[in-house]
Amino acid sequence: MAAKRLAVPPLKAAVFLLCLVPLFWLVWQGFYGGLGANPIQALERRLGVWALRFLLIALAVTPVRQMTGWSALARLRRMLGLFAFFYVTLHLLSYVGLDEFFDWHAIGRDILKRTFITVGMAAFALLIPLAVTSTDRMARRLGGRRWRLLHRAVYGVAPLAVVHYWMMIKADHVEPFLYGLIALLLLSWRVNKSLTARRGRGPKISIPAGGPARP
Amino acid sequence: MLLRQASDIRPSEITDRSLYLDRRRFLSVGIGAAAGLVGLAGTARAAALTGYRKTMVLAKDAPTPFKDITTYNNFYEFGTGKSDPSRYAPKYFKPILPWTVTVEGECAKPGTIGYEDIAKPALMEERIYRHRCVEAWSMVIPWIGVPLATILKRFEPTAKAKFVQFVTLMDPKRMPGEMMPILDWPYREGLRMDEAMHPLTLLAVGLYGQTLLPQNGAPLRLVVPWKYGFKSIKSIVKIRFVETQPKTTWTTEDPQEYGFYSNVNPHVSNTRWSQETERRIGDFFRRKTLMFNGYGDQVAHLYAGMDLRKYF
């Protein structure tokens, strides 16, 4: 059993390497001038966009798995979620370390005064407990039900990330709109799923005329 | 002249500026002053401007490289990405010439003026100015242009002319961004009369010794160095003298965020950017933003007694 868990399936290994491509591409461009005249801003923005993409990819795992019946996808979900956390952490570090160069005073005021930064920070803060409890051990310690409940916080992170992106842009909201649309589709699929599940359960529960019996 | 008393003008810098390697390179590419117009009309490639005087160096730092000035632009008429204008403007924005500016409104002699009547060696000056974008980045640009006042006076604005409005070309075929409902096209800007007549205010026709590239606002644009970059409207086709404060594009878009004056002011922050610091293109560290972008000695008197937090 232990030996089996250590072995990394080839699909997972391939996806892992694929997830690192955007980072290597950005580093490469950074060294060879591909990030343009304002490389710090370009890096910061692109890391942010990649964080949002990974977040949406992670959120797409369950719907795609259920629609296609490709159950192997389930094993990628945690890794993809952690990559979203990885890129958002790099995005935050590029803001703190490169853009503001650890000017905590300025960063503090940005968080308080600039709503898009407040929202972005809230999204990041919500992701921290999810990353911390992502290990098997933590999931066992929390227990399946509580763990699942906690990890539903990601449904709040996605809209916050889209709002953060939307508010950062002066005009031309096409891109954040598209990401928002994808987030909306992924979340409404879940709402729909849970509603159908509840409706499906309906006829099986017979409620007596006097209301449900109290235990 | 009073303007030359500014603390950051050094005589040594004025002489050195003519020796930029970049300019030499582009001069050798250029075909001469007269052929410049042909170049502009034909291939949208810049051509050398000659015969201008070097009058003011009002920035003590080295100019931003030509490549950065011409590839990092905000010109939504060609797309909202920073590299969109340099990618698309040379492709779509042609021919540029002939170009005529209509001047109308509260003036005794309304009429038109052609690009060739403005880009005259006798009128042109090189001015090295700091350029501060509202997005908290900045550049140093060696502009070539004509003081706006020189041009405006010809049309004899009347006592009723309290403001000047500027309008960019509206031609979605040559400016495809105008097909997108991003802003309320055409782009419009405005200045108070005394701001427009101020000696620092320039009608630019070139930079780095050559005609403006389409992504920089060819063939002529405004340069108001103490205001955020978006006030310096590009590719102007209309100038109108008006009695009341005119509508301007970004103020219409979001009046809370972009004021009519939009003077560079580190004490008044924007919804998205604290304006206390800026990143000079090419620098790693941010630098402190200066009141009126460092041109307070020359322009602060225009705003004496005004609450600049209210009139931001």
PDB file of N, CA and C in Angstrom, chain B residues 152-243:
ATOM      1  N   LEU B 152      -1.997  78.664 -30.916  1.00  0.00           N
ATOM      2  CA  LEU B 152      -3.326  79.139 -30.508  1.00  0.00           C
ATOM      3  C   LEU B 152      -3.509  80.635 -30.776  1.00  0.00           C
ATOM      4  N   LYS B 153      -2.450  81.413 -30.540  1.00  0.00           N
ATOM      5  CA  LYS B 153      -2.559  82.873 -30.691  1.00  0.00           C
ATOM      6  C   LYS B 153      -2.982  83.280 -32.102  1.00  0.00           C
ATOM      7  N   ARG B 154      -2.585  82.491 -33.081  1.00  0.00           N
ATOM      8  CA  ARG B 154      -2.922  82.832 -34.465  1.00  0.00           C
ATOM      9  C   ARG B 154      -4.425  82.900 -34.704  1.00  0.00           C
ATOM     10  N   PHE B 155      -5.163  82.170 -33.890  1.00  0.00           N
ATOM     11  CA  PHE B 155      -6.611  82.115 -34.092  1.00  0.00           C
ATOM     12  C   PHE B 155      -7.342  83.162 -33.240  1.00  0.00           C
ATOM     13  N   GLU B 156      -6.560  83.929 -32.516  1.00  0.00           N
ATOM     14  CA  GLU B 156      -7.067  85.054 -31.712  1.00  0.00           C
ATOM     15  C   GLU B 156      -8.254  84.683 -30.830  1.00  0.00           C
ATOM     16  N   PRO B 157      -7.986  83.874 -29.814  1.00  0.00           N
ATOM     17  CA  PRO B 157      -9.068  83.537 -28.868  1.00  0.00           C
ATOM     18  C   PRO B 157      -9.641  84.805 -28.227  1.00  0.00           C
ATOM     19  N   THR B 158     -10.942  84.803 -28.038  1.00  0.00           N
ATOM     20  CA  THR B 158     -11.609  85.981 -27.467  1.00  0.00           C
ATOM     21  C   THR B 158     -11.614  85.896 -25.935  1.00  0.00           C
ATOM     22  N   ALA B 159     -12.178  86.918 -25.303  1.00  0.00           N
ATOM     23  CA  ALA B 159     -12.240  86.964 -23.843  1.00  0.00           C
ATOM     24  C   ALA B 159     -13.132  85.844 -23.299  1.00  0.00           C
ATOM     25  N   LYS B 160     -14.013  85.343 -24.147  1.00  0.00           N
ATOM     26  CA  LYS B 160     -14.920  84.272 -23.722  1.00  0.00           C
ATOM     27  C   LYS B 160     -14.207  82.909 -23.681  1.00  0.00           C
ATOM     28  N   ALA B 161     -13.050  82.809 -24.316  1.00  0.00           N
ATOM     29  CA  ALA B 161     -12.320  81.536 -24.345  1.00  0.00           C
ATOM     30  C   ALA B 161     -11.663  81.297 -22.984  1.00  0.00           C
ATOM     31  N   LYS B 162     -12.335  80.462 -22.170  1.00  0.00           N
ATOM     32  CA  LYS B 162     -11.803  80.184 -20.826  1.00  0.00           C
ATOM     33  C   LYS B 162     -11.100  78.825 -20.777  1.00  0.00           C
ATOM     34  N   PHE B 163     -11.501  77.953 -21.696  1.00  0.00           N
ATOM     35  CA  PHE B 163     -10.924  76.605 -21.760  1.00  0.00           C
ATOM     36  C   PHE B 163     -10.631  76.241 -23.213  1.00  0.00           C
ATOM     37  N   VAL B 164      -9.789  75.231 -23.383  1.00  0.00           N
ATOM     38  CA  VAL B 164      -9.530  74.712 -24.723  1.00  0.00           C
ATOM     39  C   VAL B 164      -9.830  73.216 -24.706  1.00  0.00           C
ATOM     40  N   GLN B 165     -10.596  72.779 -25.688  1.00  0.00           N
ATOM     41  CA  GLN B 165     -10.874  71.351 -25.793  1.00  0.00           C
ATOM     42  C   GLN B 165     -10.105  70.770 -26.984  1.00  0.00           C
ATOM     43  N   PHE B 166      -9.628  69.544 -26.836  1.00  0.00           N
ATOM     44  CA  PHE B 166      -8.885  68.867 -27.895  1.00  0.00           C
ATOM     45  C   PHE B 166      -9.593  67.563 -28.224  1.00  0.00           C
ATOM     46  N   VAL B 167      -9.621  67.209 -29.484  1.00  0.00           N
ATOM     47  CA  VAL B 167     -10.290  65.977 -29.900  1.00  0.00           C
ATOM     48  C   VAL B 167      -9.346  65.154 -30.781  1.00  0.00           C
ATOM     49  N   THR B 168      -9.295  63.860 -30.517  1.00  0.00           N
ATOM     50  CA  THR B 168      -8.491  62.922 -31.318  1.00  0.00           C
ATOM     51  C   THR B 168      -9.268  62.519 -32.573  1.00  0.00           C
ATOM     52  N   LEU B 169      -8.549  62.093 -33.575  1.00  0.00           N
ATOM     53  CA  LEU B 169      -9.160  61.576 -34.799  1.00  0.00           C
ATOM     54  C   LEU B 169     -10.155  60.453 -34.468  1.00  0.00           C
ATOM     55  N   MET B 170     -11.337  60.515 -35.101  1.00  0.00           N
ATOM     56  CA  MET B 170     -12.303  59.425 -34.976  1.00  0.00           C
ATOM     57  C   MET B 170     -12.366  58.761 -36.347  1.00  0.00           C
ATOM     58  N   ASP B 171     -11.735  57.622 -36.473  1.00  0.00           N
ATOM     59  CA  ASP B 171     -11.700  56.905 -37.750  1.00  0.00           C
ATOM     60  C   ASP B 171     -11.410  55.437 -37.452  1.00  0.00           C
ATOM     61  N   PRO B 172     -12.466  54.679 -37.146  1.00  0.00           N
ATOM     62  CA  PRO B 172     -12.276  53.279 -36.728  1.00  0.00           C
ATOM     63  C   PRO B 172     -11.490  52.431 -37.730  1.00  0.00           C
ATOM     64  N   LYS B 173     -11.455  52.870 -39.002  1.00  0.00           N
ATOM     65  CA  LYS B 173     -10.675  52.100 -39.984  1.00  0.00           C
ATOM     66  C   LYS B 173      -9.193  52.240 -39.705  1.00  0.00           C
ATOM     67  N   ARG B 174      -8.788  53.463 -39.351  1.00  0.00           N
ATOM     68  CA  ARG B 174      -7.372  53.675 -39.077  1.00  0.00           C
ATOM     69  C   ARG B 174      -7.055  53.501 -37.591  1.00  0.00           C
ATOM     70  N   MET B 175      -8.091  53.565 -36.753  1.00  0.00           N
ATOM     71  CA  MET B 175      -7.904  53.378 -35.310  1.00  0.00           C
ATOM     72  C   MET B 175      -8.906  52.323 -34.847  1.00  0.00           C
ATOM     73  N   PRO B 176      -8.581  51.047 -35.082  1.00  0.00           N
ATOM     74  CA  PRO B 176      -9.580  49.984 -34.871  1.00  0.00           C
ATOM     75  C   PRO B 176     -10.087  49.872 -33.433  1.00  0.00           C
ATOM     76  N   GLY B 177      -9.328  50.362 -32.466  1.00  0.00           N
ATOM     77  CA  GLY B 177      -9.790  50.312 -31.075  1.00  0.00           C
ATOM     78  C   GLY B 177     -11.088  51.082 -30.882  1.00  0.00           C
ATOM     79  N   GLU B 178     -11.337  52.049 -31.792  1.00  0.00           N
ATOM     80  CA  GLU B 178     -12.551  52.874 -31.674  1.00  0.00           C
ATOM     81  C   GLU B 178     -13.814  52.087 -32.002  1.00  0.00           C
ATOM     82  N   MET B 179     -13.632  50.856 -32.525  1.00  0.00           N
ATOM     83  CA  MET B 179     -14.802  50.011 -32.767  1.00  0.00           C
ATOM     84  C   MET B 179     -15.276  49.358 -31.470  1.00  0.00           C
ATOM     85  N   MET B 180     -14.393  49.321 -30.478  1.00  0.00           N
ATOM     86  CA  MET B 180     -14.746  48.697 -29.197  1.00  0.00           C
ATOM     87  C   MET B 180     -15.348  49.752 -28.259  1.00  0.00           C
ATOM     88  N   PRO B 181     -16.382  49.382 -27.529  1.00  0.00           N
ATOM     89  CA  PRO B 181     -17.004  50.368 -26.640  1.00  0.00           C
ATOM     90  C   PRO B 181     -16.240  50.526 -25.317  1.00  0.00           C
ATOM     91  N   ILE B 182     -14.930  50.730 -25.422  1.00  0.00           N
ATOM     92  CA  ILE B 182     -14.097  50.810 -24.220  1.00  0.00           C
ATOM     93  C   ILE B 182     -14.212  52.192 -23.580  1.00  0.00           C
ATOM     94  N   LEU B 183     -14.123  53.203 -24.415  1.00  0.00           N
ATOM     95  CA  LEU B 183     -14.246  54.587 -23.947  1.00  0.00           C
ATOM     96  C   LEU B 183     -15.286  55.284 -24.818  1.00  0.00           C
ATOM     97  N   ASP B 184     -15.685  56.484 -24.402  1.00  0.00           N
ATOM     98  CA  ASP B 184     -16.642  57.264 -25.159  1.00  0.00           C
ATOM     99  C   ASP B 184     -15.882  58.007 -26.262  1.00  0.00           C
ATOM    100  N   TRP B 185     -15.729  57.339 -27.415  1.00  0.00           N
ATOM    101  CA  TRP B 185     -14.945  57.914 -28.519  1.00  0.00           C
ATOM    102  C   TRP B 185     -15.650  59.095 -29.164  1.00  0.00           C
ATOM    103  N   PRO B 186     -14.948  60.014 -29.802  1.00  0.00           N
ATOM    104  CA  PRO B 186     -13.498  60.129 -29.848  1.00  0.00           C
ATOM    105  C   PRO B 186     -12.921  60.626 -28.519  1.00  0.00           C
ATOM    106  N   TYR B 187     -11.648  60.325 -28.317  1.00  0.00           N
ATOM    107  CA  TYR B 187     -10.954  60.751 -27.101  1.00  0.00           C
ATOM    108  C   TYR B 187     -10.938  62.270 -27.049  1.00  0.00           C
ATOM    109  N   ARG B 188     -11.248  62.798 -25.871  1.00  0.00           N
ATOM    110  CA  ARG B 188     -11.284  64.253 -25.712  1.00  0.00           C
ATOM    111  C   ARG B 188     -10.503  64.674 -24.478  1.00  0.00           C
ATOM    112  N   GLU B 189      -9.856  65.787 -24.586  1.00  0.00           N
ATOM    113  CA  GLU B 189      -9.151  66.341 -23.429  1.00  0.00           C
ATOM    114  C   GLU B 189      -9.389  67.834 -23.362  1.00  0.00           C
ATOM    115  N   GLY B 190      -8.938  68.436 -22.277  1.00  0.00           N
ATOM    116  CA  GLY B 190      -9.142  69.871 -22.138  1.00  0.00           C
ATOM    117  C   GLY B 190      -8.154  70.496 -21.180  1.00  0.00           C
ATOM    118  N   LEU B 191      -7.926  71.776 -21.382  1.00  0.00           N
ATOM    119  CA  LEU B 191      -7.057  72.550 -20.489  1.00  0.00           C
ATOM    120  C   LEU B 191      -7.743  73.884 -20.216  1.00  0.00           C
ATOM    121  N   ARG B 192      -7.405  74.473 -19.081  1.00  0.00           N
ATOM    122  CA  ARG B 192      -7.848  75.831 -18.838  1.00  0.00           C
ATOM    123  C   ARG B 192      -7.000  76.717 -19.755  1.00  0.00           C
ATOM    124  N   MET B 193      -7.500  77.867 -20.118  1.00  0.00           N
ATOM    125  CA  MET B 193      -6.794  78.730 -21.076  1.00  0.00           C
ATOM    126  C   MET B 193      -5.353  79.028 -20.629  1.00  0.00           C
ATOM    127  N   ASP B 194      -5.185  79.358 -19.340  1.00  0.00           N
ATOM    128  CA  ASP B 194      -3.822  79.710 -18.891  1.00  0.00           C
ATOM    129  C   ASP B 194      -2.888  78.498 -18.917  1.00  0.00           C
ATOM    130  N   GLU B 195      -3.445  77.296 -18.740  1.00  0.00           N
ATOM    131  CA  GLU B 195      -2.629  76.090 -18.847  1.00  0.00           C
ATOM    132  C   GLU B 195      -2.209  75.867 -20.297  1.00  0.00           C
ATOM    133  N   ALA B 196      -3.162  76.086 -21.192  1.00  0.00           N
ATOM    134  CA  ALA B 196      -2.892  75.879 -22.614  1.00  0.00           C
ATOM    135  C   ALA B 196      -1.852  76.871 -23.124  1.00  0.00           C
ATOM    136  N   MET B 197      -1.890  78.115 -22.595  1.00  0.00           N
ATOM    137  CA  MET B 197      -0.979  79.156 -23.060  1.00  0.00           C
ATOM    138  C   MET B 197       0.362  79.125 -22.306  1.00  0.00           C
ATOM    139  N   HIS B 198       0.492  78.237 -21.327  1.00  0.00           N
ATOM    140  CA  HIS B 198       1.725  78.187 -20.541  1.00  0.00           C
ATOM    141  C   HIS B 198       2.911  77.773 -21.418  1.00  0.00           C
ATOM    142  N   PRO B 199       4.072  78.412 -21.252  1.00  0.00           N
ATOM    143  CA  PRO B 199       5.210  78.096 -22.117  1.00  0.00           C
ATOM    144  C   PRO B 199       5.676  76.643 -22.070  1.00  0.00           C
ATOM    145  N   LEU B 200       5.357  75.906 -21.014  1.00  0.00           N
ATOM    146  CA  LEU B 200       5.776  74.496 -20.987  1.00  0.00           C
ATOM    147  C   LEU B 200       4.883  73.609 -21.862  1.00  0.00           C
ATOM    148  N   THR B 201       3.668  74.058 -22.128  1.00  0.00           N
ATOM    149  CA  THR B 201       2.720  73.234 -22.886  1.00  0.00           C
ATOM    150  C   THR B 201       3.140  73.170 -24.352  1.00  0.00           C
ATOM    151  N   LEU B 202       3.292  71.950 -24.823  1.00  0.00           N
ATOM    152  CA  LEU B 202       3.893  71.748 -26.133  1.00  0.00           C
ATOM    153  C   LEU B 202       2.943  70.994 -27.065  1.00  0.00           C
ATOM    154  N   LEU B 203       2.959  71.377 -28.312  1.00  0.00           N
ATOM    155  CA  LEU B 203       2.301  70.597 -29.351  1.00  0.00           C
ATOM    156  C   LEU B 203       3.435  69.811 -30.003  1.00  0.00           C
ATOM    157  N   ALA B 204       3.557  68.535 -29.635  1.00  0.00           N
ATOM    158  CA  ALA B 204       4.731  67.767 -30.062  1.00  0.00           C
ATOM    159  C   ALA B 204       4.515  67.144 -31.436  1.00  0.00           C
ATOM    160  N   VAL B 205       5.582  67.182 -32.234  1.00  0.00           N
ATOM    161  CA  VAL B 205       5.538  66.541 -33.557  1.00  0.00           C
ATOM    162  C   VAL B 205       6.591  65.443 -33.680  1.00  0.00           C
ATOM    163  N   GLY B 206       7.471  65.351 -32.674  1.00  0.00           N
ATOM    164  CA  GLY B 206       8.510  64.337 -32.769  1.00  0.00           C
ATOM    165  C   GLY B 206       9.132  64.025 -31.424  1.00  0.00           C
ATOM    166  N   LEU B 207      10.002  63.033 -31.412  1.00  0.00           N
ATOM    167  CA  LEU B 207      10.811  62.726 -30.243  1.00  0.00           C
ATOM    168  C   LEU B 207      12.103  62.063 -30.709  1.00  0.00           C
ATOM    169  N   TYR B 208      13.134  62.224 -29.922  1.00  0.00           N
ATOM    170  CA  TYR B 208      14.448  61.692 -30.274  1.00  0.00           C
ATOM    171  C   TYR B 208      14.852  62.123 -31.690  1.00  0.00           C
ATOM    172  N   GLY B 209      14.574  63.349 -32.046  1.00  0.00           N
ATOM    173  CA  GLY B 209      15.047  63.875 -33.319  1.00  0.00           C
ATOM    174  C   GLY B 209      14.316  63.410 -34.553  1.00  0.00           C
ATOM    175  N   GLN B 210      13.206  62.728 -34.368  1.00  0.00           N
ATOM    176  CA  GLN B 210      12.471  62.284 -35.554  1.00  0.00           C
ATOM    177  C   GLN B 210      10.971  62.434 -35.353  1.00  0.00           C
ATOM    178  N   THR B 211      10.253  62.335 -36.438  1.00  0.00           N
ATOM    179  CA  THR B 211       8.797  62.503 -36.363  1.00  0.00           C
ATOM    180  C   THR B 211       8.196  61.451 -35.431  1.00  0.00           C
ATOM    181  N   LEU B 212       7.058  61.768 -34.865  1.00  0.00           N
ATOM    182  CA  LEU B 212       6.386  60.839 -33.948  1.00  0.00           C
ATOM    183  C   LEU B 212       5.989  59.568 -34.683  1.00  0.00           C
ATOM    184  N   LEU B 213       6.156  58.450 -34.010  1.00  0.00           N
ATOM    185  CA  LEU B 213       5.632  57.198 -34.555  1.00  0.00           C
ATOM    186  C   LEU B 213       4.133  57.159 -34.239  1.00  0.00           C
ATOM    187  N   PRO B 214       3.362  56.406 -35.038  1.00  0.00           N
ATOM    188  CA  PRO B 214       1.914  56.381 -34.814  1.00  0.00           C
ATOM    189  C   PRO B 214       1.525  56.009 -33.379  1.00  0.00           C
ATOM    190  N   GLN B 215       2.266  55.105 -32.758  1.00  0.00           N
ATOM    191  CA  GLN B 215       1.917  54.701 -31.381  1.00  0.00           C
ATOM    192  C   GLN B 215       2.145  55.808 -30.364  1.00  0.00           C
ATOM    193  N   ASN B 216       2.918  56.837 -30.727  1.00  0.00           N
ATOM    194  CA  ASN B 216       3.159  57.947 -29.813  1.00  0.00           C
ATOM    195  C   ASN B 216       2.250  59.145 -30.093  1.00  0.00           C
ATOM    196  N   GLY B 217       1.320  58.988 -31.025  1.00  0.00           N
ATOM    197  CA  GLY B 217       0.359  60.059 -31.260  1.00  0.00           C
ATOM    198  C   GLY B 217       0.620  60.871 -32.506  1.00  0.00           C
ATOM    199  N   ALA B 218       1.215  60.266 -33.513  1.00  0.00           N
ATOM    200  CA  ALA B 218       1.498  60.961 -34.769  1.00  0.00           C
ATOM    201  C   ALA B 218       0.198  61.526 -35.354  1.00  0.00           C
ATOM    202  N   PRO B 219       0.269  62.575 -36.147  1.00  0.00           N
ATOM    203  CA  PRO B 219       1.485  63.344 -36.391  1.00  0.00           C
ATOM    204  C   PRO B 219       1.710  64.450 -35.355  1.00  0.00           C
ATOM    205  N   LEU B 220       0.683  64.759 -34.571  1.00  0.00           N
ATOM    206  CA  LEU B 220       0.894  65.767 -33.527  1.00  0.00           C
ATOM    207  C   LEU B 220       0.039  65.515 -32.301  1.00  0.00           C
ATOM    208  N   ARG B 221       0.602  65.788 -31.179  1.00  0.00           N
ATOM    209  CA  ARG B 221      -0.045  65.507 -29.901  1.00  0.00           C
ATOM    210  C   ARG B 221       0.306  66.588 -28.887  1.00  0.00           C
ATOM    211  N   LEU B 222      -0.463  66.577 -27.820  1.00  0.00           N
ATOM    212  CA  LEU B 222      -0.217  67.524 -26.747  1.00  0.00           C
ATOM    213  C   LEU B 222       0.803  66.940 -25.768  1.00  0.00           C
ATOM    214  N   VAL B 223       1.605  67.811 -25.129  1.00  0.00           N
ATOM    215  CA  VAL B 223       2.469  67.369 -24.032  1.00  0.00           C
ATOM    216  C   VAL B 223       2.343  68.398 -22.919  1.00  0.00           C
ATOM    217  N   VAL B 224       1.789  67.956 -21.803  1.00  0.00           N
ATOM    218  CA  VAL B 224       1.612  68.841 -20.646  1.00  0.00           C
ATOM    219  C   VAL B 224       2.358  68.176 -19.491  1.00  0.00           C
ATOM    220  N   PRO B 225       3.644  68.507 -19.309  1.00  0.00           N
ATOM    221  CA  PRO B 225       4.506  67.674 -18.459  1.00  0.00           C
ATOM    222  C   PRO B 225       4.169  67.667 -16.969  1.00  0.00           C
ATOM    223  N   TRP B 226       3.367  68.588 -16.491  1.00  0.00           N
ATOM    224  CA  TRP B 226       3.056  68.581 -15.055  1.00  0.00           C
ATOM    225  C   TRP B 226       1.743  67.847 -14.757  1.00  0.00           C
ATOM    226  N   LYS B 227       1.139  67.301 -15.783  1.00  0.00           N
ATOM    227  CA  LYS B 227      -0.112  66.558 -15.602  1.00  0.00           C
ATOM    228  C   LYS B 227       0.106  65.086 -15.952  1.00  0.00           C
ATOM    229  N   TYR B 228      -0.807  64.233 -15.462  1.00  0.00           N
ATOM    230  CA  TYR B 228      -0.712  62.819 -15.785  1.00  0.00           C
ATOM    231  C   TYR B 228      -0.814  62.637 -17.304  1.00  0.00           C
ATOM    232  N   GLY B 229      -0.144  61.586 -17.781  1.00  0.00           N
ATOM    233  CA  GLY B 229       0.014  61.362 -19.214  1.00  0.00           C
ATOM    234  C   GLY B 229      -1.265  61.409 -20.034  1.00  0.00           C
ATOM    235  N   PHE B 230      -2.389  60.939 -19.451  1.00  0.00           N
ATOM    236  CA  PHE B 230      -3.602  60.876 -20.276  1.00  0.00           C
ATOM    237  C   PHE B 230      -4.121  62.247 -20.695  1.00  0.00           C
ATOM    238  N   LYS B 231      -3.637  63.324 -20.021  1.00  0.00           N
ATOM    239  CA  LYS B 231      -4.035  64.674 -20.450  1.00  0.00           C
ATOM    240  C   LYS B 231      -3.373  65.041 -21.778  1.00  0.00           C
ATOM    241  N   SER B 232      -2.236  64.401 -22.057  1.00  0.00           N
ATOM    242  CA  SER B 232      -1.477  64.729 -23.268  1.00  0.00           C
ATOM    243  C   SER B 232      -2.054  63.974 -24.460  1.00  0.00           C
ATOM    244  N   ILE B 233      -3.170  64.450 -24.935  1.00  0.00           N
ATOM    245  CA  ILE B 233      -3.957  63.788 -25.987  1.00  0.00           C
ATOM    246  C   ILE B 233      -3.172  63.639 -27.291  1.00  0.00           C
ATOM    247  N   LYS B 234      -3.419  62.509 -27.941  1.00  0.00           N
ATOM    248  CA  LYS B 234      -2.660  62.170 -29.151  1.00  0.00           C
ATOM    249  C   LYS B 234      -3.472  62.395 -30.437  1.00  0.00           C
ATOM    250  N   SER B 235      -2.763  62.470 -31.536  1.00  0.00           N
ATOM    251  CA  SER B 235      -3.350  62.560 -32.892  1.00  0.00           C
ATOM    252  C   SER B 235      -4.547  63.513 -32.944  1.00  0.00           C
ATOM    253  N   ILE B 236      -4.262  64.793 -32.668  1.00  0.00           N
ATOM    254  CA  ILE B 236      -5.326  65.802 -32.523  1.00  0.00           C
ATOM    255  C   ILE B 236      -5.851  66.270 -33.886  1.00  0.00           C
ATOM    256  N   VAL B 237      -7.186  66.310 -34.022  1.00  0.00           N
ATOM    257  CA  VAL B 237      -7.773  66.846 -35.255  1.00  0.00           C
ATOM    258  C   VAL B 237      -8.614  68.098 -35.003  1.00  0.00           C
ATOM    259  N   LYS B 238      -8.943  68.336 -33.730  1.00  0.00           N
ATOM    260  CA  LYS B 238      -9.791  69.499 -33.455  1.00  0.00           C
ATOM    261  C   LYS B 238      -9.381  70.191 -32.156  1.00  0.00           C
ATOM    262  N   ILE B 239      -9.349  71.512 -32.239  1.00  0.00           N
ATOM    263  CA  ILE B 239      -9.089  72.336 -31.059  1.00  0.00           C
ATOM    264  C   ILE B 239     -10.234  73.345 -30.993  1.00  0.00           C
ATOM    265  N   ARG B 240     -10.867  73.413 -29.821  1.00  0.00           N
ATOM    266  CA  ARG B 240     -12.044  74.263 -29.701  1.00  0.00           C
ATOM    267  C   ARG B 240     -11.904  75.164 -28.462  1.00  0.00           C
ATOM    268  N   PHE B 241     -12.050  76.460 -28.681  1.00  0.00           N
ATOM    269  CA  PHE B 241     -12.028  77.389 -27.537  1.00  0.00           C
ATOM    270  C   PHE B 241     -13.435  77.427 -26.954  1.00  0.00           C
ATOM    271  N   VAL B 242     -13.565  77.194 -25.671  1.00  0.00           N
ATOM    272  CA  VAL B 242     -14.903  77.162 -25.059  1.00  0.00           C
ATOM    273  C   VAL B 242     -14.946  77.991 -23.780  1.00  0.00           C
ATOM    274  N   GLU B 243     -16.167  78.310 -23.379  1.00  0.00           N
ATOM    275  CA  GLU B 243     -16.348  79.188 -22.224  1.00  0.00           C
ATOM    276  C   GLU B 243     -16.420  78.391 -20.925  1.00  0.00           C
TER     277      GLU B 243
END
